[in-house]
Amino acid sequence: MVDRRTLLASLAASAAAGGCGRKSAPSVASAPGKERFSWKMVTTWPPNFPGLGTGASTLARYLEQASGGRLRVQIYAAGELIPAFEVFDAVSSGAAELGHSGAYYWRGKSEAVQFFSTVPFGLNTHEMNAWLYYGGGLELWREVYAPFNLIPFPAGNTGVQMGGWFNRQINGMDDLRGLKMRMQGIGGEVLRLAGGTPVSLPGSELFTALQTGSIDATEWVGPYNDLAFGLHQAARYYYYPGWHEPGPTMECMVNAQAYGRLPQDLKAAVRVACQAANLDMTAEFNARNATALEQIRADDSIEIRAFPADVLAGLRVLTVEVIESLTARDPTAARVWSSYRQFLSQARAWQRISEQALLSTSIL
Ligand code: CA
């Protein structure tokens, strides 16, 4: 009871300061569970960008619906309130209560964060969800984000991505030498070890960078998202698989104080809405990637190619080197990797005799 009174008093103070809600303090106190919140969500995505931007919109809608309209969310796409790569700082400082992004963009804050988005040749979408929800991954993620005043939730996953768009063929590891390619996170460091130059660019800049030749290649997501940016009009070769992003988790980060001010039922609404958004994004990408792939296959100006087996083998070796080096210099990353690695080895044995075995056959 005392805790509830303290919470309500803090809510009232916050409302009086203009921090939230239309309800006055007395009605909050006399009608618990009716307090209203207006939150800002900043994202790394262009406005309503298919899949990722709409994933953020879906999450905002779920939050409003699950809260019966008591938690309203105003979305700001990349560049509308802050630039794409300032989401982490904006939510950390409380300038926005929510952020929708990908953890690998924040490796400058902590090397450990990258494991919560994706690791080259690592966990796929099924396995990421299994690790995060049932394998201790989410607890570790919360621990890593806590010093930054942030509470993370998985809130989307694109599924395995494509290897990217190239204007030259990749027939051996030598072809990666000197390649200037947009690639994030650990995958980018692997490219660097292979002799390439990884470049970090927000999605909205990829088409121009590729078309003008300021980069030689780019990865983005997969057929559905890549067509939306017109990347097929700026490069000839579309490579698979996306070795660098086998199942990247997108995140919803919540400012810890803002979350703390929510009553229990709205905290639950945040948790459940994020989990629903996580499922929804994977389903949408799987459905729309298949349709977009048909469109790409019908276009003679595009050649869909597999990375040669020896290139994938070479990249795997370099991935291990990159991870060993980053875990050697960062004890938190080492602890997260230890959990991730143990989970991957168990989970992959199961995937091989379940999903993988089944996917090699079909009734069609
Ligand atoms: Ca990507």
Coordinates of C-alpha atoms and ligand atoms in Angstrom, one line a residue:
M1 CA 0.0 0.0 0.0
V2 CA 2.8 2.3 0.9
D3 CA 4.6 1.5 -2.4
R4 CA 1.4 2.2 -4.3
R5 CA 1.0 5.6 -2.5
T6 CA 4.7 6.4 -3.2
L7 CA 4.1 5.5 -6.9
L8 CA 1.0 7.6 -7.1
A9 CA 2.6 10.5 -5.5
S10 CA 5.5 10.3 -7.9
L11 CA 3.0 10.1 -10.8
A12 CA 1.1 13.1 -9.5
A13 CA 4.4 15.1 -9.2
S14 CA 5.3 14.0 -12.7
A15 CA 1.9 15.0 -14.1
A16 CA 2.1 18.4 -12.3
A17 CA 5.5 18.9 -14.0
G18 CA 3.9 18.2 -17.4
G19 CA 5.7 14.9 -17.6
C20 CA 2.6 12.8 -18.3
G21 CA -1.1 12.5 -18.7
R22 CA -4.3 14.4 -18.9
K23 CA -5.6 13.3 -15.6
S24 CA -5.2 15.6 -12.6
A25 CA -3.5 14.3 -9.5
P26 CA -6.7 13.8 -7.4
S27 CA -8.4 11.7 -9.9
V28 CA -5.3 9.6 -10.3
A29 CA -5.3 9.0 -6.6
S30 CA -9.1 8.1 -6.5
A31 CA -9.0 6.0 -9.6
P32 CA -6.0 3.8 -9.6
G33 CA -5.2 2.2 -12.9
K34 CA -6.6 5.1 -14.9
E35 CA -3.5 7.2 -15.1
R36 CA -2.5 8.1 -18.7
F37 CA 0.9 8.4 -20.3
S38 CA 2.0 10.1 -23.5
W39 CA 5.4 8.7 -24.6
K40 CA 7.8 9.5 -27.5
M41 CA 9.3 6.6 -29.5
V42 CA 12.4 7.4 -31.5
T43 CA 13.5 4.9 -34.2
T44 CA 16.5 4.2 -36.4
W45 CA 14.2 3.7 -39.4
P46 CA 12.9 6.0 -42.2
P47 CA 9.3 7.0 -41.7
N48 CA 6.9 4.0 -42.1
F49 CA 9.7 2.1 -43.8
P50 CA 8.3 -1.3 -44.7
G51 CA 9.0 -4.0 -42.1
L52 CA 11.3 -2.0 -39.7
G53 CA 9.5 1.3 -39.5
T54 CA 6.1 -0.3 -39.7
G55 CA 7.3 -2.7 -37.0
A56 CA 7.8 0.3 -34.8
S57 CA 4.3 1.5 -35.7
T58 CA 2.8 -1.9 -35.0
L59 CA 4.5 -1.9 -31.6
A60 CA 3.1 1.6 -30.8
R61 CA -0.4 0.4 -31.9
Y62 CA -0.2 -2.7 -29.7
L63 CA 0.9 -0.6 -26.7
E64 CA -2.1 1.7 -27.1
Q65 CA -4.5 -1.2 -27.6
A66 CA -3.1 -3.4 -24.8
S67 CA -3.3 -0.4 -22.4
G68 CA -6.8 0.5 -23.4
G69 CA -5.5 3.9 -24.7
R70 CA -3.8 4.8 -21.4
L71 CA -0.3 4.5 -23.0
R72 CA -0.1 6.6 -26.1
V73 CA 3.0 6.6 -28.3
Q74 CA 4.1 9.3 -30.7
I75 CA 6.6 7.8 -33.2
Y76 CA 9.6 9.8 -34.5
A77 CA 11.4 8.3 -37.5
A78 CA 15.1 8.7 -38.1
G79 CA 15.9 12.4 -38.5
E80 CA 12.5 13.7 -37.3
L81 CA 13.5 14.3 -33.7
I82 CA 17.1 13.0 -33.7
P83 CA 19.4 11.2 -36.2
A84 CA 19.2 7.5 -36.7
F85 CA 22.1 6.6 -34.6
E86 CA 21.2 8.7 -31.5
V87 CA 18.3 6.6 -30.4
F88 CA 20.3 4.9 -27.6
D89 CA 21.4 8.3 -26.1
A90 CA 17.9 9.8 -26.5
V91 CA 16.2 7.0 -24.5
S92 CA 19.1 6.7 -22.0
S93 CA 18.8 10.4 -21.2
G94 CA 14.9 10.4 -21.1
A95 CA 14.5 12.7 -24.0
A96 CA 12.3 9.9 -25.4
E97 CA 10.8 7.1 -23.3
L98 CA 11.0 4.4 -26.0
G99 CA 13.4 3.5 -28.8
H100 CA 13.0 1.0 -31.7
S101 CA 16.3 0.0 -33.2
G102 CA 19.0 -2.8 -33.3
A103 CA 21.5 -3.4 -30.5
Y104 CA 24.5 -3.8 -32.9
Y105 CA 24.4 -0.1 -33.6
W106 CA 25.6 0.6 -30.0
R107 CA 28.9 -1.3 -30.0
G108 CA 30.5 2.1 -29.2
K109 CA 28.7 1.9 -25.8
S110 CA 29.6 -1.7 -25.0
E111 CA 31.0 -4.5 -27.2
A112 CA 28.7 -6.9 -25.5
V113 CA 25.6 -5.4 -27.0
Q114 CA 26.2 -6.9 -30.4
F115 CA 25.4 -10.4 -29.2
F116 CA 21.8 -9.3 -28.5
S117 CA 21.2 -8.4 -32.2
T118 CA 23.1 -10.9 -34.2
V119 CA 26.4 -12.8 -34.6
P120 CA 27.7 -14.0 -38.0
F121 CA 27.0 -17.7 -38.4
G122 CA 25.3 -17.6 -35.0
L123 CA 21.7 -18.1 -33.7
N124 CA 18.9 -17.9 -36.2
T125 CA 15.5 -16.3 -35.5
H126 CA 14.1 -19.4 -33.7
E127 CA 17.3 -19.8 -31.7
M128 CA 17.6 -16.1 -30.8
N129 CA 14.0 -16.1 -29.3
A130 CA 14.8 -19.4 -27.5
W131 CA 18.0 -17.9 -26.0
L132 CA 16.5 -14.6 -25.1
Y133 CA 13.3 -15.8 -23.5
Y134 CA 14.3 -19.2 -22.2
G135 CA 18.1 -19.4 -22.2
G136 CA 19.2 -16.5 -20.0
G137 CA 19.9 -14.1 -22.9
L138 CA 17.3 -11.4 -22.0
E139 CA 18.6 -11.3 -18.3
L140 CA 22.1 -10.7 -19.6
W141 CA 20.8 -8.0 -22.0
R142 CA 19.0 -6.2 -19.2
E143 CA 22.2 -6.4 -17.1
V144 CA 24.3 -4.9 -20.0
Y145 CA 21.8 -2.1 -20.6
A146 CA 21.1 -1.3 -16.9
P147 CA 24.1 1.1 -16.5
F148 CA 22.7 3.1 -19.4
N149 CA 19.3 3.6 -17.7
L150 CA 17.7 1.3 -20.3
I151 CA 15.4 -1.7 -20.2
P152 CA 15.6 -3.7 -23.4
F153 CA 12.9 -6.0 -24.9
P154 CA 13.1 -8.1 -28.1
A155 CA 10.6 -6.4 -30.5
G156 CA 11.1 -7.8 -33.9
N157 CA 13.3 -10.1 -36.0
T158 CA 13.8 -9.9 -39.7
G159 CA 14.8 -13.6 -40.1
V160 CA 17.9 -14.6 -41.9
Q161 CA 19.0 -11.7 -44.2
M162 CA 20.6 -11.6 -47.6
G163 CA 24.3 -11.4 -48.2
G164 CA 23.9 -8.0 -50.0
W165 CA 24.2 -6.2 -53.3
F166 CA 27.5 -6.2 -55.2
N167 CA 28.7 -4.8 -58.5
R168 CA 31.4 -7.4 -58.8
Q169 CA 31.4 -11.1 -58.3
I170 CA 32.7 -12.7 -55.2
N171 CA 34.4 -15.9 -56.3
G172 CA 37.0 -16.2 -53.6
M173 CA 38.3 -14.5 -50.4
D174 CA 40.6 -12.3 -52.5
D175 CA 37.5 -10.6 -54.0
L176 CA 36.7 -9.1 -50.5
R177 CA 40.1 -7.4 -50.4
G178 CA 39.6 -3.6 -50.9
L179 CA 35.9 -4.0 -50.9
K180 CA 34.2 -1.0 -49.3
M181 CA 30.9 -2.3 -48.0
R182 CA 28.2 -1.1 -45.7
M183 CA 28.0 -3.6 -42.9
Q184 CA 27.3 -3.3 -39.2
G185 CA 28.6 -5.0 -36.1
I186 CA 30.7 -8.1 -35.9
G187 CA 30.1 -8.8 -39.6
G188 CA 31.8 -5.5 -40.4
E189 CA 34.9 -6.5 -38.3
V190 CA 35.0 -9.8 -40.2
L191 CA 35.0 -7.9 -43.5
R192 CA 37.8 -5.7 -42.2
L193 CA 39.9 -8.8 -41.3
A194 CA 39.3 -10.1 -44.8
G195 CA 40.9 -6.9 -46.2
G196 CA 37.7 -5.0 -46.9
T197 CA 36.5 -1.7 -45.4
P198 CA 33.2 -1.8 -43.5
V199 CA 31.1 1.4 -43.6
S200 CA 28.3 2.3 -41.2
L201 CA 25.5 4.1 -42.9
P202 CA 21.8 4.4 -42.1
G203 CA 19.5 2.6 -44.5
S204 CA 18.2 5.8 -46.1
E205 CA 21.7 6.6 -47.5
L206 CA 22.4 3.2 -49.1
F207 CA 21.0 3.6 -52.5
T208 CA 22.8 6.9 -53.3
A209 CA 26.1 5.6 -51.8
L210 CA 25.9 2.4 -53.9
Q211 CA 24.8 4.2 -57.1
T212 CA 27.5 6.9 -56.9
G213 CA 30.2 4.3 -56.1
S214 CA 31.1 5.8 -52.7
I215 CA 30.6 2.2 -51.5
D216 CA 31.2 -1.0 -53.6
A217 CA 28.6 -3.1 -52.0
T218 CA 25.9 -3.0 -49.3
E219 CA 23.9 -5.3 -47.2
W220 CA 20.6 -4.2 -45.9
V221 CA 17.9 -6.8 -45.0
G222 CA 16.3 -9.0 -47.6
P223 CA 14.2 -8.9 -50.8
Y224 CA 11.2 -7.0 -49.3
N225 CA 13.2 -4.2 -47.6
D226 CA 15.9 -4.0 -50.3
L227 CA 13.4 -3.5 -53.1
A228 CA 11.8 -0.7 -51.1
F229 CA 15.1 1.2 -51.2
G230 CA 15.6 0.4 -54.9
L231 CA 18.9 -1.3 -54.2
H232 CA 18.3 -3.7 -57.2
Q233 CA 18.6 -0.6 -59.4
A234 CA 22.1 0.1 -58.1
A235 CA 23.8 -3.3 -58.3
R236 CA 23.8 -6.4 -60.4
Y237 CA 24.6 -9.3 -58.0
Y238 CA 22.4 -10.3 -55.1
Y239 CA 24.3 -12.7 -52.8
Y240 CA 23.1 -15.2 -50.3
P241 CA 23.0 -16.2 -47.5
G242 CA 23.3 -13.3 -45.0
W243 CA 26.1 -15.1 -43.1
H244 CA 26.6 -11.9 -41.1
E245 CA 23.0 -11.7 -39.9
P246 CA 21.4 -15.1 -39.4
G247 CA 18.4 -13.8 -37.4
P248 CA 18.8 -10.3 -36.0
T249 CA 16.7 -9.3 -33.1
M250 CA 15.3 -5.7 -33.2
E251 CA 14.9 -4.0 -29.9
C252 CA 12.5 -1.8 -28.0
M253 CA 14.4 0.0 -25.3
V254 CA 12.6 1.7 -22.5
N255 CA 13.9 4.5 -20.3
A256 CA 14.2 2.9 -16.9
Q257 CA 12.6 5.8 -14.9
A258 CA 9.7 6.0 -17.4
Y259 CA 9.1 2.3 -17.1
G260 CA 9.4 2.5 -13.3
R261 CA 6.5 5.0 -13.2
L262 CA 4.1 2.7 -15.0
P263 CA 1.6 0.7 -12.9
Q264 CA 2.0 -3.1 -13.0
D265 CA -0.7 -3.6 -15.7
L266 CA 1.0 -1.2 -18.1
K267 CA 4.4 -2.7 -17.4
A268 CA 2.8 -6.0 -18.5
A269 CA 1.3 -4.3 -21.5
V270 CA 4.8 -3.2 -22.6
R271 CA 6.2 -6.7 -22.2
V272 CA 3.3 -8.4 -24.0
A273 CA 3.2 -5.8 -26.8
C274 CA 6.9 -6.2 -27.5
Q275 CA 6.5 -9.9 -27.6
A276 CA 3.6 -9.6 -30.0
A277 CA 5.6 -7.2 -32.2
N278 CA 8.5 -9.6 -32.2
L279 CA 6.4 -12.3 -33.7
D280 CA 4.6 -10.0 -36.1
M281 CA 7.8 -8.7 -37.7
T282 CA 9.1 -12.2 -38.4
A283 CA 5.8 -13.3 -39.9
E284 CA 5.6 -10.2 -42.1
F285 CA 9.2 -10.5 -43.4
N286 CA 8.8 -14.2 -44.2
A287 CA 5.6 -13.5 -46.1
R288 CA 6.7 -10.4 -48.0
N289 CA 10.3 -11.6 -48.7
A290 CA 8.9 -14.5 -50.6
T291 CA 6.7 -12.3 -52.8
A292 CA 9.6 -9.8 -53.4
L293 CA 12.0 -12.6 -54.3
E294 CA 9.6 -13.6 -57.1
Q295 CA 9.8 -10.0 -58.4
I296 CA 13.7 -10.1 -58.2
R297 CA 13.8 -13.4 -60.0
A298 CA 11.7 -12.0 -62.8
D299 CA 14.2 -9.1 -63.4
D300 CA 16.9 -10.1 -65.9
S301 CA 19.2 -7.3 -64.8
I302 CA 19.7 -9.0 -61.4
E303 CA 21.7 -12.2 -60.8
I304 CA 21.0 -14.0 -57.6
R305 CA 24.2 -15.9 -56.5
A306 CA 25.3 -18.0 -53.6
F307 CA 28.6 -17.2 -51.9
P308 CA 31.1 -20.0 -52.7
A309 CA 31.5 -22.5 -50.0
D310 CA 35.2 -21.6 -49.5
V311 CA 34.3 -17.9 -49.0
L312 CA 31.8 -18.9 -46.3
A313 CA 34.4 -21.2 -44.7
G314 CA 37.0 -18.4 -44.8
L315 CA 34.5 -15.9 -43.2
R316 CA 33.7 -18.4 -40.5
V317 CA 37.3 -18.7 -39.5
L318 CA 37.6 -14.9 -39.4
T319 CA 34.4 -14.6 -37.3
V320 CA 35.9 -16.8 -34.6
E321 CA 39.0 -14.5 -34.6
V322 CA 36.9 -11.4 -34.3
I323 CA 34.9 -12.8 -31.4
E324 CA 38.0 -14.1 -29.6
S325 CA 39.6 -10.8 -29.9
L326 CA 36.6 -8.8 -28.6
T327 CA 35.9 -11.2 -25.7
A328 CA 39.6 -11.1 -24.7
R329 CA 39.5 -7.3 -24.3
D330 CA 35.9 -7.0 -22.8
P331 CA 35.0 -9.2 -19.8
T332 CA 31.3 -8.4 -20.1
A333 CA 31.3 -9.5 -23.8
A334 CA 33.2 -12.6 -22.7
R335 CA 30.4 -13.5 -20.2
V336 CA 27.6 -12.9 -22.8
W337 CA 29.5 -14.9 -25.4
S338 CA 29.9 -17.8 -23.0
S339 CA 26.1 -18.0 -22.6
Y340 CA 25.5 -17.5 -26.3
R341 CA 28.1 -20.0 -27.4
Q342 CA 26.8 -22.7 -25.0
F343 CA 23.2 -22.1 -26.2
L344 CA 24.2 -22.2 -29.9
S345 CA 25.9 -25.5 -29.6
Q346 CA 22.9 -27.1 -27.9
A347 CA 20.3 -25.3 -30.1
R348 CA 22.0 -26.1 -33.4
A349 CA 22.0 -29.8 -32.7
W350 CA 18.3 -29.7 -32.3
Q351 CA 17.7 -27.4 -35.4
R352 CA 19.7 -29.8 -37.6
I353 CA 17.4 -32.7 -37.0
S354 CA 14.2 -30.6 -36.8
E355 CA 13.9 -27.5 -39.0
Q356 CA 16.9 -28.2 -41.3
A357 CA 15.8 -31.8 -41.9
L358 CA 12.3 -30.8 -42.6
L359 CA 13.3 -27.9 -44.9
S360 CA 15.1 -30.3 -47.2
T361 CA 11.8 -31.8 -48.1
S362 CA 8.3 -30.5 -49.1
I363 CA 4.9 -31.8 -50.2
L364 CA 5.2 -29.5 -53.3
Ligands
CA1 CA 21.4 -6.0 -42.3

